[in-house]
Coordinates of C-alpha atoms in Angstrom, one line a residue:
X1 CA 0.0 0.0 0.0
X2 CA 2.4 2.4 1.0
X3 CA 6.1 1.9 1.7
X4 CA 10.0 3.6 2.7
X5 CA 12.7 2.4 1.2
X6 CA 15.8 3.4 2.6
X7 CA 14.6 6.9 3.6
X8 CA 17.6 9.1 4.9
X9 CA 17.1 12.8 6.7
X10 CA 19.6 14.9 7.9
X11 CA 20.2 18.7 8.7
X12 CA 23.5 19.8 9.0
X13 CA 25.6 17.1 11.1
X14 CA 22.3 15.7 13.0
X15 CA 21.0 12.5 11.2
X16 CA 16.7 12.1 12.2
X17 CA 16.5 8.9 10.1
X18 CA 19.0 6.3 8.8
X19 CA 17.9 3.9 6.3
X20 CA 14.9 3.7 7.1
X21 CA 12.7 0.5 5.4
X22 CA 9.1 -0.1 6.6
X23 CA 5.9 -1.0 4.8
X24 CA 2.2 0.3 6.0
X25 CA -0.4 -2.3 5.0
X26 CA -3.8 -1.7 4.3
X27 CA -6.6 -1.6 6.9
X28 CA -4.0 -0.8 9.7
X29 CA -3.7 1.8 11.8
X30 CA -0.4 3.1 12.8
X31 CA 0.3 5.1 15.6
X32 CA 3.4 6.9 15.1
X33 CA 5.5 7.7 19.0
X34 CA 8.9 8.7 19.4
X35 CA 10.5 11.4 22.1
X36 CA 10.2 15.0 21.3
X37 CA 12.6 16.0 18.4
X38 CA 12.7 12.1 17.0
X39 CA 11.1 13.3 13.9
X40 CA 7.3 12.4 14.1
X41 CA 5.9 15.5 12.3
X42 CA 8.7 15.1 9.8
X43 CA 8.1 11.6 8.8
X44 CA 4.6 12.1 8.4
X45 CA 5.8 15.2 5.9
X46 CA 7.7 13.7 4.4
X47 CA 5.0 10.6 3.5
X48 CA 2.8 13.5 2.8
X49 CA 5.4 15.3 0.2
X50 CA 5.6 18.7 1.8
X51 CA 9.3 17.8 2.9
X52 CA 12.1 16.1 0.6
X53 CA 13.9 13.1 2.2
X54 CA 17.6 13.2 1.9
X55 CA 17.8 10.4 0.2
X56 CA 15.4 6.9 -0.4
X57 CA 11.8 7.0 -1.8
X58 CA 8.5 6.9 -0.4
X59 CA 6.3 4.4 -2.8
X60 CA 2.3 4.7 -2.7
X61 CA 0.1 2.1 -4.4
X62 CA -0.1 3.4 -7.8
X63 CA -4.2 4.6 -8.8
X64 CA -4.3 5.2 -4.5
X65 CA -5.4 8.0 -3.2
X66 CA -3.6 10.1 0.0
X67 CA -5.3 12.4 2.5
X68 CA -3.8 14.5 5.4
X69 CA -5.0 16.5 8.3
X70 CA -4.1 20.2 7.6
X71 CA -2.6 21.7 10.4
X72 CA -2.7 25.2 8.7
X73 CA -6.4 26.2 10.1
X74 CA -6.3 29.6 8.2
X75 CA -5.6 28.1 4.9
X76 CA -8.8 27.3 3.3
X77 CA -10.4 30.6 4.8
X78 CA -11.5 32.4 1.5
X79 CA -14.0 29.0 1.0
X80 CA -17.3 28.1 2.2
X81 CA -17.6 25.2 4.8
X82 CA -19.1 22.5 3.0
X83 CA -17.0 23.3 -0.2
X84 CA -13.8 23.3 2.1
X85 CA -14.4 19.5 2.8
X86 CA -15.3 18.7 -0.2
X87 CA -11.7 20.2 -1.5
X88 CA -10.3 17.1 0.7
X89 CA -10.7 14.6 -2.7
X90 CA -8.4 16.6 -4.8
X91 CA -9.5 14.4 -8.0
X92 CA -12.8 14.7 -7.5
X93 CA -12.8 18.3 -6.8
X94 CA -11.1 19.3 -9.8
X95 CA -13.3 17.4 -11.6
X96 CA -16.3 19.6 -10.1
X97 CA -14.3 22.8 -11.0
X98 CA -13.6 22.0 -14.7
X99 CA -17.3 21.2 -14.9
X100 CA -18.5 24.8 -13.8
X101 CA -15.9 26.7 -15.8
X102 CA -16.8 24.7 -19.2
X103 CA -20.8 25.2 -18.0
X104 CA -20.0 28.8 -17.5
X105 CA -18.1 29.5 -21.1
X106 CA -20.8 26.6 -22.4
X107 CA -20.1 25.9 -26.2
X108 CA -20.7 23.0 -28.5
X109 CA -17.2 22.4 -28.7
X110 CA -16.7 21.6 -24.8
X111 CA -20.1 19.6 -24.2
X112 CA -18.2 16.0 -25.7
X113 CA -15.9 17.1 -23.2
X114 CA -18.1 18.0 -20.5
X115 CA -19.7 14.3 -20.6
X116 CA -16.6 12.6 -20.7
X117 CA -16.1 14.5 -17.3
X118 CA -19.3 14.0 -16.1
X119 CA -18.5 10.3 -16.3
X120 CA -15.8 10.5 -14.1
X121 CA -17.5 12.2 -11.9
X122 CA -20.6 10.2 -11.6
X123 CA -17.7 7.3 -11.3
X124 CA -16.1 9.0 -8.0
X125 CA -19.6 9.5 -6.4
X126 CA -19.5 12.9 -7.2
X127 CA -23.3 13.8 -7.2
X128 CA -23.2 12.6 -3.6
X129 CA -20.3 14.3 -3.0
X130 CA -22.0 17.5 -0.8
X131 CA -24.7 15.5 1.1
X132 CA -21.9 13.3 2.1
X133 CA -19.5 16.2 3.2
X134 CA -23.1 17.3 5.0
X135 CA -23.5 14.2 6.7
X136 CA -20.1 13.9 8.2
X137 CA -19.7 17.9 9.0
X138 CA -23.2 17.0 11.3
X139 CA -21.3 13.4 12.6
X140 CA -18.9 16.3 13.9
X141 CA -20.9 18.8 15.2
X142 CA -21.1 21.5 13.0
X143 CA -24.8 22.5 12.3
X144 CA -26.7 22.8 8.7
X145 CA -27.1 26.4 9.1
X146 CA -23.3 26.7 9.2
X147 CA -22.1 24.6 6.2
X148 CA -22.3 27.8 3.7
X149 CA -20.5 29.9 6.3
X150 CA -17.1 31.2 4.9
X151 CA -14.1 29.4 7.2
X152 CA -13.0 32.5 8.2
X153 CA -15.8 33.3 9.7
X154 CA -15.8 30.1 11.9
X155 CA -15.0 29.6 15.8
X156 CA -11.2 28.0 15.9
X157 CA -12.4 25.3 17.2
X158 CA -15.0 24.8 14.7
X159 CA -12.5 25.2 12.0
X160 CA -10.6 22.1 13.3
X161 CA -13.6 20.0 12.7
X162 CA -14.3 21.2 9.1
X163 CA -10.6 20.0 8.5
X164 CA -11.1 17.0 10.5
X165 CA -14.2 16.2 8.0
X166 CA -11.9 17.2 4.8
X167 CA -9.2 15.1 5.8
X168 CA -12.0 12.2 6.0
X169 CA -13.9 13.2 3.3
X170 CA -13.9 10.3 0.1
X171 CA -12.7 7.7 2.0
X172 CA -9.1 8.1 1.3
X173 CA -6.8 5.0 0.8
X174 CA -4.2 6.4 3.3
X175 CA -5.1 8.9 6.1
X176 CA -2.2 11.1 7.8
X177 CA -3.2 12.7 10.9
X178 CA -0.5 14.8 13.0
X179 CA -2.0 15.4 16.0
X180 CA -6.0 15.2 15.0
X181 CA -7.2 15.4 19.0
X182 CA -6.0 19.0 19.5
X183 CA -9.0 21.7 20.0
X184 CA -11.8 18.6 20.1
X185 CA -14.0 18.0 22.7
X186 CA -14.5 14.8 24.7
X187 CA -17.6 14.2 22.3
X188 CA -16.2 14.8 19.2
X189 CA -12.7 12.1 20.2
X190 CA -15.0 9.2 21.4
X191 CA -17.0 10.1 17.5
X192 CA -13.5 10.2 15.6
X193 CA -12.4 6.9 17.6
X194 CA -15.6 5.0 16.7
X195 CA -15.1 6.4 13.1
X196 CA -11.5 5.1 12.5
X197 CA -12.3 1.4 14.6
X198 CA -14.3 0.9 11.8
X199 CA -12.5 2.4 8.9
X200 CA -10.9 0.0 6.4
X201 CA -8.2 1.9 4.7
X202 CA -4.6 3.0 6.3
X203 CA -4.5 5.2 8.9
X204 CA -0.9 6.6 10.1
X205 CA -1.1 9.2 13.4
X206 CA 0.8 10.9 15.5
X207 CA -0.9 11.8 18.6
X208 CA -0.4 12.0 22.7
X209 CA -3.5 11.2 23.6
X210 CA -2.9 7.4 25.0
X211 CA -7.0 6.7 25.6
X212 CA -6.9 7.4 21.5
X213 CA -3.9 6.0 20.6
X214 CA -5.4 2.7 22.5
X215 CA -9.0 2.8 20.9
X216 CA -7.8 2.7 17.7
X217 CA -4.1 1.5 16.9
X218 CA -3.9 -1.5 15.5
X219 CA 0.5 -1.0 15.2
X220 CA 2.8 1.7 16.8
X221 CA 5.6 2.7 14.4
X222 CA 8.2 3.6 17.3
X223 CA 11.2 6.2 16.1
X224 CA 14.1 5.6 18.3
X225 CA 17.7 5.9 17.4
X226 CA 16.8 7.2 13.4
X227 CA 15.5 3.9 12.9
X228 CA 11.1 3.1 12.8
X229 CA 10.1 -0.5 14.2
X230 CA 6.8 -1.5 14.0
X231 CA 5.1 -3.4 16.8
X232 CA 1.8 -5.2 16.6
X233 CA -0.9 -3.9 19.2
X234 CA -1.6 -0.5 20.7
X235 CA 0.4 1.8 22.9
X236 CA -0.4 0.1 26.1
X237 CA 0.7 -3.1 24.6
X238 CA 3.8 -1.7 23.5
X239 CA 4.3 0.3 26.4
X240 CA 3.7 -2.3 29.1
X241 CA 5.9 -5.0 26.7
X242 CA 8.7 -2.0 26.7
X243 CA 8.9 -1.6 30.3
X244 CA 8.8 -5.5 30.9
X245 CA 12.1 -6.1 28.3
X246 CA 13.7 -3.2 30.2
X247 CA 13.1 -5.3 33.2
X248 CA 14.2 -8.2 32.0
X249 CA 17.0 -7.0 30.6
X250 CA 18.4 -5.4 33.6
X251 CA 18.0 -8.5 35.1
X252 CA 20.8 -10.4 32.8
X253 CA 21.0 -13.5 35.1
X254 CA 17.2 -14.4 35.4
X255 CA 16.6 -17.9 33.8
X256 CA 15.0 -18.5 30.5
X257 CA 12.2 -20.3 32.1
X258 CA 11.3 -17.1 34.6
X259 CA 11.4 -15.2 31.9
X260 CA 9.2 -17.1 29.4
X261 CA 6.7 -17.6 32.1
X262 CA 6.6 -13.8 33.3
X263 CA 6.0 -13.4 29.4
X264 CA 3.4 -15.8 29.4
X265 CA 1.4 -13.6 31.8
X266 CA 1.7 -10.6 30.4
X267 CA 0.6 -12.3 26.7
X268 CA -2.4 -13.4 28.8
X269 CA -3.6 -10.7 30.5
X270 CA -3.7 -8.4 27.4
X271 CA -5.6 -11.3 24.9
X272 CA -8.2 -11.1 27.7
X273 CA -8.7 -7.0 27.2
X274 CA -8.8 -6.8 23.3
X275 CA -11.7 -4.7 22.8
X276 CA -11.5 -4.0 18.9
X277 CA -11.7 -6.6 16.4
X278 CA -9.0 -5.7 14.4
X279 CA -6.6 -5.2 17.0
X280 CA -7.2 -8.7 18.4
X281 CA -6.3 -10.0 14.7
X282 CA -3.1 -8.4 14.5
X283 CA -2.4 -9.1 18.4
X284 CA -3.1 -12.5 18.3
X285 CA -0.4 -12.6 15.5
X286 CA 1.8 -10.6 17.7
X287 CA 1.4 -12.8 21.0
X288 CA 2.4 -16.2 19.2
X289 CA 5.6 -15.0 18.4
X290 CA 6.3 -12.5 21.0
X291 CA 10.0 -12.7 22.5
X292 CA 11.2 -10.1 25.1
X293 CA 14.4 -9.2 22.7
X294 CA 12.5 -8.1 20.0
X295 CA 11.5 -5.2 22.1
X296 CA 14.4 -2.8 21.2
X297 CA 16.0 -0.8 24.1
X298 CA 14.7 2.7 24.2
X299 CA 16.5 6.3 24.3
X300 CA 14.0 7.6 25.8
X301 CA 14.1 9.7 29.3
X302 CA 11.3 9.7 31.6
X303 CA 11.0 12.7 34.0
X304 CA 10.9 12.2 37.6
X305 CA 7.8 14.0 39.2
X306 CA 7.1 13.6 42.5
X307 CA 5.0 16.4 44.4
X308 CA 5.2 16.2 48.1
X309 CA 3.2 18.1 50.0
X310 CA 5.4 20.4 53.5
X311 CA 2.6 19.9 55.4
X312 CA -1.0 18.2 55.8
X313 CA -4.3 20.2 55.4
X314 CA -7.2 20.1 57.4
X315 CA -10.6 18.9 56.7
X316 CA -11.5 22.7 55.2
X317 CA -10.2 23.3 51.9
X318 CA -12.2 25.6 49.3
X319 CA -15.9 26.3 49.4
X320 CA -17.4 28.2 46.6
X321 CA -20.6 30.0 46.6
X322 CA -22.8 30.8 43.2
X323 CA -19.6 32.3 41.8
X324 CA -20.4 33.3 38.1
X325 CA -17.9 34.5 35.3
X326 CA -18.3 36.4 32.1
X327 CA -16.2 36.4 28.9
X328 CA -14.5 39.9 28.1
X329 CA -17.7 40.3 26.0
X330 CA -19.5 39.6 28.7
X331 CA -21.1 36.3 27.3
X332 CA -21.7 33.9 30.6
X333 CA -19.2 31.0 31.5
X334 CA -20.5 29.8 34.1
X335 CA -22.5 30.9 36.9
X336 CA -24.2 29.9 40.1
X337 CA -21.0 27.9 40.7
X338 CA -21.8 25.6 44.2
X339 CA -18.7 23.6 45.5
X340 CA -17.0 22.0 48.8
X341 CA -13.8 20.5 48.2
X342 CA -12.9 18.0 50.7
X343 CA -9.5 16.6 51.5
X344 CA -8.2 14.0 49.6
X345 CA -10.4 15.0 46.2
X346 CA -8.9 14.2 42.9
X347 CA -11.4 16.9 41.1
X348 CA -12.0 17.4 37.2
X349 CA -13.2 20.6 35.9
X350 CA -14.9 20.4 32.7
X351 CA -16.9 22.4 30.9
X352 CA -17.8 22.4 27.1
X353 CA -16.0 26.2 26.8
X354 CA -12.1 26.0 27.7
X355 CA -13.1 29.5 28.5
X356 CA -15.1 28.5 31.4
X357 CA -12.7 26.7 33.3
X358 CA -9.9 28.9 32.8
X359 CA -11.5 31.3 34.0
X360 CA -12.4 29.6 37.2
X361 CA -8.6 28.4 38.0
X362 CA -8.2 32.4 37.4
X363 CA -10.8 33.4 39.6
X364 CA -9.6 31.0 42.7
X365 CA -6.3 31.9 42.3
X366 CA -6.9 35.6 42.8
X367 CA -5.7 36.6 38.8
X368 CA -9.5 37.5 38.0
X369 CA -12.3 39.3 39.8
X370 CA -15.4 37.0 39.7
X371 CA -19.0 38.1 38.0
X372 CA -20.8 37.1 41.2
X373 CA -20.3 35.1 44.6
X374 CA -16.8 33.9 46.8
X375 CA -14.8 31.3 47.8
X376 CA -13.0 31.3 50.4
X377 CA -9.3 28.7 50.5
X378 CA -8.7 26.8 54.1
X379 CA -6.5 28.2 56.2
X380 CA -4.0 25.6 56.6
X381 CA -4.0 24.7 52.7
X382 CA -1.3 25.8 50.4
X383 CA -1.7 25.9 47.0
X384 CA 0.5 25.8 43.9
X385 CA -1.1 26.2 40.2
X386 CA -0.2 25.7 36.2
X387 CA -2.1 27.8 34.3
X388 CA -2.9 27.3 30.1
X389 CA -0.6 30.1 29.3
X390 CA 2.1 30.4 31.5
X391 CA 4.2 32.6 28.7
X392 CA 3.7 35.1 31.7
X393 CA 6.1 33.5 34.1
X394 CA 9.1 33.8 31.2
X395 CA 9.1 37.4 30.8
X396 CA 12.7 37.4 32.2
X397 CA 16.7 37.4 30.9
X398 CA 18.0 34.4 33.4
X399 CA 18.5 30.9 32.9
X400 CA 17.0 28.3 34.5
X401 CA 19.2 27.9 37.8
X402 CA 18.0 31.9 38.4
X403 CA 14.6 31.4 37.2
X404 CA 14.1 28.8 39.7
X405 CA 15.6 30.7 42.8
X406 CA 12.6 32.9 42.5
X407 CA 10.4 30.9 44.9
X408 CA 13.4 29.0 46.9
X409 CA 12.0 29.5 50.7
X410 CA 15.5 29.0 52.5
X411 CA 19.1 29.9 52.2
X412 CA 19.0 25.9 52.0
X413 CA 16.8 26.5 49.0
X414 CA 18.5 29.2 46.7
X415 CA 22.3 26.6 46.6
X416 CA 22.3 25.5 42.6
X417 CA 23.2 22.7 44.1
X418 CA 19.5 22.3 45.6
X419 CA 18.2 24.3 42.5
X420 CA 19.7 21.7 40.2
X421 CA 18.3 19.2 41.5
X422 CA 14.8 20.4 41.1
X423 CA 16.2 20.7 37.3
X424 CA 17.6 17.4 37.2
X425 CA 14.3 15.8 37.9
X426 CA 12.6 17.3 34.9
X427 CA 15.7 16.7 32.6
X428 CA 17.4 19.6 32.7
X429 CA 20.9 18.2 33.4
X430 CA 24.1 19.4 33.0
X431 CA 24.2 22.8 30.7
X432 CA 20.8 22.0 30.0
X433 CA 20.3 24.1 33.5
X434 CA 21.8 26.8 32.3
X435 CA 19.3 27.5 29.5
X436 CA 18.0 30.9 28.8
X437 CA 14.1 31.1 29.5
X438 CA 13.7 32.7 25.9
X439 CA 14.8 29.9 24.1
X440 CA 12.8 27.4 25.7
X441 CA 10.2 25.2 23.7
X442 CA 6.6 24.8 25.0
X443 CA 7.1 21.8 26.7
X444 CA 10.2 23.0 28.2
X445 CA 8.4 25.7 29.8
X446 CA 6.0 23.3 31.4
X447 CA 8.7 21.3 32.9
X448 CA 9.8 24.3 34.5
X449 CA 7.0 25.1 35.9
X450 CA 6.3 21.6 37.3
X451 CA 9.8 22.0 39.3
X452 CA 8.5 24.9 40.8
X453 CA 5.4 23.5 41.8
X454 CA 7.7 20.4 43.3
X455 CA 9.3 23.2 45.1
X456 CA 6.2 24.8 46.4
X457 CA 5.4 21.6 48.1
X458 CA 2.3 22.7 48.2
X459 CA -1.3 20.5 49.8
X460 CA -3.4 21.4 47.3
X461 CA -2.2 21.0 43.3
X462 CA -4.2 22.6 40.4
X463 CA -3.6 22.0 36.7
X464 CA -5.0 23.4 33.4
X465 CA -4.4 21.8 30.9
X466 CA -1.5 20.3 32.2
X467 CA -0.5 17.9 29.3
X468 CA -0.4 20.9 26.5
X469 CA 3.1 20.3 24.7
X470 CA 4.8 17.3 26.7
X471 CA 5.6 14.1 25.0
X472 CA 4.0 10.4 26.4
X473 CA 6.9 10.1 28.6
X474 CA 6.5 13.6 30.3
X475 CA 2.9 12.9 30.9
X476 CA 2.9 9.4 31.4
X477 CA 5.4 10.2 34.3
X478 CA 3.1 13.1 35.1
X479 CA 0.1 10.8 35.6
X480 CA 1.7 8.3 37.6
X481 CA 2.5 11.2 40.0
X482 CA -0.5 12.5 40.4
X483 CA -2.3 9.0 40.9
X484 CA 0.5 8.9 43.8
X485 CA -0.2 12.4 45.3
X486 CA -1.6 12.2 48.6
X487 CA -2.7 15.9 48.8
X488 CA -6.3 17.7 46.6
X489 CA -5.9 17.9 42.8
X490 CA -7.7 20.4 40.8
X491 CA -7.3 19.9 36.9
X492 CA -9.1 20.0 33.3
X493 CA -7.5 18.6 30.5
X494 CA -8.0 16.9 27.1
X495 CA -6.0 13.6 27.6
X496 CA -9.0 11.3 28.6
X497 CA -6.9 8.5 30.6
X498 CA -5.2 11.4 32.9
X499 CA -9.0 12.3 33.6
X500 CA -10.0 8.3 34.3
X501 CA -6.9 7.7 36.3
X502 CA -6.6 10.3 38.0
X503 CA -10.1 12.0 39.1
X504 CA -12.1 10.0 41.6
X505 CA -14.6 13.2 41.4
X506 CA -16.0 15.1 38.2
X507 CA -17.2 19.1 38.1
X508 CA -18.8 20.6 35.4
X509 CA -19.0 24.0 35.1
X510 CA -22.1 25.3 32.7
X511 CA -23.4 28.8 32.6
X512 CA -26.5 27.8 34.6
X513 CA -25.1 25.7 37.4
X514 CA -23.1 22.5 37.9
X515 CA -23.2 19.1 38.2
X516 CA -20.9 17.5 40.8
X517 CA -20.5 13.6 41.4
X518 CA -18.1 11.3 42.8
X519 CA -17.5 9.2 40.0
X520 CA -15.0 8.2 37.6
X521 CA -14.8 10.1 34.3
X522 CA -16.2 7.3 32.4
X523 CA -18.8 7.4 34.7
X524 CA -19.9 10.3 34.5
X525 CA -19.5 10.7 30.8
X526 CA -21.6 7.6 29.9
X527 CA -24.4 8.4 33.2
X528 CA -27.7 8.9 30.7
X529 CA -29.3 10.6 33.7
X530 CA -26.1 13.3 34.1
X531 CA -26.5 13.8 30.4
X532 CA -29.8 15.1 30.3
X533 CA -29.0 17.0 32.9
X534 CA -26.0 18.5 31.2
X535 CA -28.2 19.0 28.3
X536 CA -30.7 21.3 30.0
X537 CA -27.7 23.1 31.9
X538 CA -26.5 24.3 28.2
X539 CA -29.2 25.4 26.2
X540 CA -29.5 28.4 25.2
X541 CA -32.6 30.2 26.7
X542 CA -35.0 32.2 24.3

């Protein structure tokens, strides 16, 4: 279907991929994982032809037709919605557009030629082609009465879904998605992970939402040392295989039959939890000839976050009452906002407006004024917090040993030595400390601003969108921590299995109330009593 043949890509002295040779069968889907800077976006560039290889070929099945994500959202803004999606089958499209200019300079010279084109068309199901861009558009949440709107007119976050429903649009052979989760609602993942289970063509993704990668992977493509090896399952599978060769391997004098038999268990306990058909195919294929070595070693670094808490809080530690918030137009967030925190919660925030709950983070943390009502923090709770954009705390000409010192407590506190450390934790070794804060990348900064919030030590942890711009190991480190924490978590995010794993209670804000329950989030999500309820909370009174 579509294949690499001994793709090569260097800048300057720094090799990304050495003869590279892999093959992407059809009716898989490949999840593409790697550390940051391995090359991810790249690869799926260079499969797409917007970036030239340094040398080797990229092969697709001649008469096969290729679809990508675009990740430019201002791109197609000059176009209506519906004909935007349509424009995702190139072929068919220009079909459609050599049609209306020969209709529009009509002549009995161009009408033999106008049939023959017509035939094509009707061939590539073009008469169904705008109902069928209409039906998936509504699939992904964008109403009728918005399908003739221009794109630039659209909400951001609307605009992802119209590219969403292009890159989808004509059932393309191959499917490249970089990133496709980012700026889409809880709703609109569990709709594109139902979609793709079921779709029969090749799907390659990069992505670092685990819950998706899980639901619908069939392979992982893992780039590690400039090389891709592809690994039958999903990321789970290859991440809970990884960590059990590393094991193994650092145990050198185990015996073979240990070994085989720890392998046994593991082969066993994920054939019983195959939920998709297709990935217990191509994992049943896997399991039978599994072997520990096969799993190559990794390069990759895993950041060690651990917040401890300087001392315990007491029973007391926020209570809210009908606290309301407006947008700078003054559009209502939320409002009659009703909520005790006890000790111990795990808490998600949600709301179907990002707006919303960063406001209320804002709001408790004293960085806003409120619409309407209080709250009112414990008196022996201490509280540290990562906002969305925390571009704010980078405003300054130090490096990072300074830029730590900042909140160090004690004379104890401000020694590099102690500083480093902090560093150290979140990878920042060596010169790597020494970093200017202007140079930083987006998930640099949010490393930093986790080993402050180690350094805090503070009882009571809140998080917005806390997994923006760190790679699976960052927040697959990051989740483990917080499972651990012993003190009240306060956090929204995207990333559905840091909200299952983490949050033993769910909140949503909506601008007539909330609904509050101790549940999971998969709980809560599928409770068909909380979603009428949620329902009723967002419509729009008349």
């Amino acid at each position: 279907m579509l294949s690499v043949s001994n793709l090569s890509v260097q800048f300057g002295k720094r090799v990304l991929f050495d003869e590279v040779n892999v093959t992407f069968a059809h009716g898989n889907i490949y999840g593409v994982i790697g550390a940051n800077g391995a090359g991810k976006s790249t690869f799926l560039k260079i499969l797409s032809g917007q970036v030239d290889a340094t040398s080797g070929h990229v092969h697709l099945e001649p008469g096969k037709r290729m679809s990508i994500l675009e990740q430019n959202h201002n791109a197609y803004d000059e176009f209506p919605v519906l004909e935007t999606v349509v424009m995702g089958n190139k072929p068919l499209f220009a079909i459609k557009k050599e049609i209306d200019a020969l209709y529009a300079d009509y002549s009995d010279e161009n009408a033999d030629k106008i049939g023959e084109l017509q035939v094509q068309f009707e061939e590539m199901d073009g008469w169904n082609a705008d109902s069928d861009a209409a039906a998936l558009l509504s699939n992904l949440g964008i109403t009728e009465e918005l399908h003739y709107t221009a794109m630039a007119d659209m909400d951001s976050k609307l605009k992802v879904r119209v590219l969403l429903a292009q890159s989808l649009f004509g059932n393309p052979d191959v499917l490249i998605m970089d990133e496709p989760t980012n700026d889409l609602d809880y709703d609109t993942i569990g709709w594109l992970e139902h979609f793709l289970a079921d779709y029969e063509n090749t799907v390659i993704v990069v992505s670092h939402d685990r819950h998706f990668l899980d639901a619908v992977c069939t392979h992982i493509a893992d780039i590690d040392f400039g090389k891709i090896n592809l690994y039958s399952g999903n990321y789970n599978f290859w991440y809970q295989s990884s960590q059990l060769a590393a094991r193994q391997r650092a145990q050198q004098n185990k015996k073979a039959e240990e070994k085989a038999k720890e392998l046994q268990e593991f082969i066993q306990r994920f054939s019983a939890n195959v939920a998709k058909s297709k990935q217990a195919t191509s994992r049943k294929k896997m399991l039978s000839k599994l072997k520990v070595d096969d799993i190559k070693p990794s390069s990759r670094r895993y950041p060690a976050i651990i917040f401890e808490r300087e001392r315990e809080a007491g029973d007391q530690i926020l209570n809210i009452e009908k606290l309301a918030a407006n947008s700078d137009e003054g559009e209502p967030l939320f409002a009659n906002i009703n909520i005790n925190l006890a000790k111990g919660d795990k808490v998600a925030i949600i709301s179907r407006d990002s707006r919303a709950t960063t406001a209320f983070y804002e709001i408790i943390n004293g960085n806003k004024k409120a619409s309407a009502g209080s709250y009112q923090w414990g008196i022996t709770t201490t509280q540290s917090y990562l906002p969305a954009d925390n571009s704010s705390f980078f405003n300054v000409d130090s490096d990072l040993v300074d830029w730590l010192r900042q909140w160090a407590k004690t004379e104890e506190e401000r020694e590099e030595v102690y500083i480093r450390g902090f560093l150290g934790k979140m990878l920042f070794s060596g010169e790597e400390a020494l970093k200017k804060c202007a140079v930083l990348s987006g998930g640099e900064k949010v490393r930093c601003m986790l080993s402050r919030m180690m350094m805090l030590r503070a009882n009571v942890v809140q998080l917005d969108e806390p997994t923006n711009h760190l790679d699976l190991e960052s927040i697959t480190a990051f989740n483990n921590s917080l499972k651990n924490f012993k003190g009240t978590v306060l956090f929204t995010t995207h990333d559905h299995q840091f909200a299952q794993t983490v949050a033993n209670r769910i909140i949503e804000l909506t601008p007539k109330g909330n609904i509050d329950r101790y549940l999971t989030f998969d709980e809560y999500m599928s409770d068909k009593t909380i979603k009428e309820q949620r329902e009723k909370l967002y419509a729009v009174t008349v």
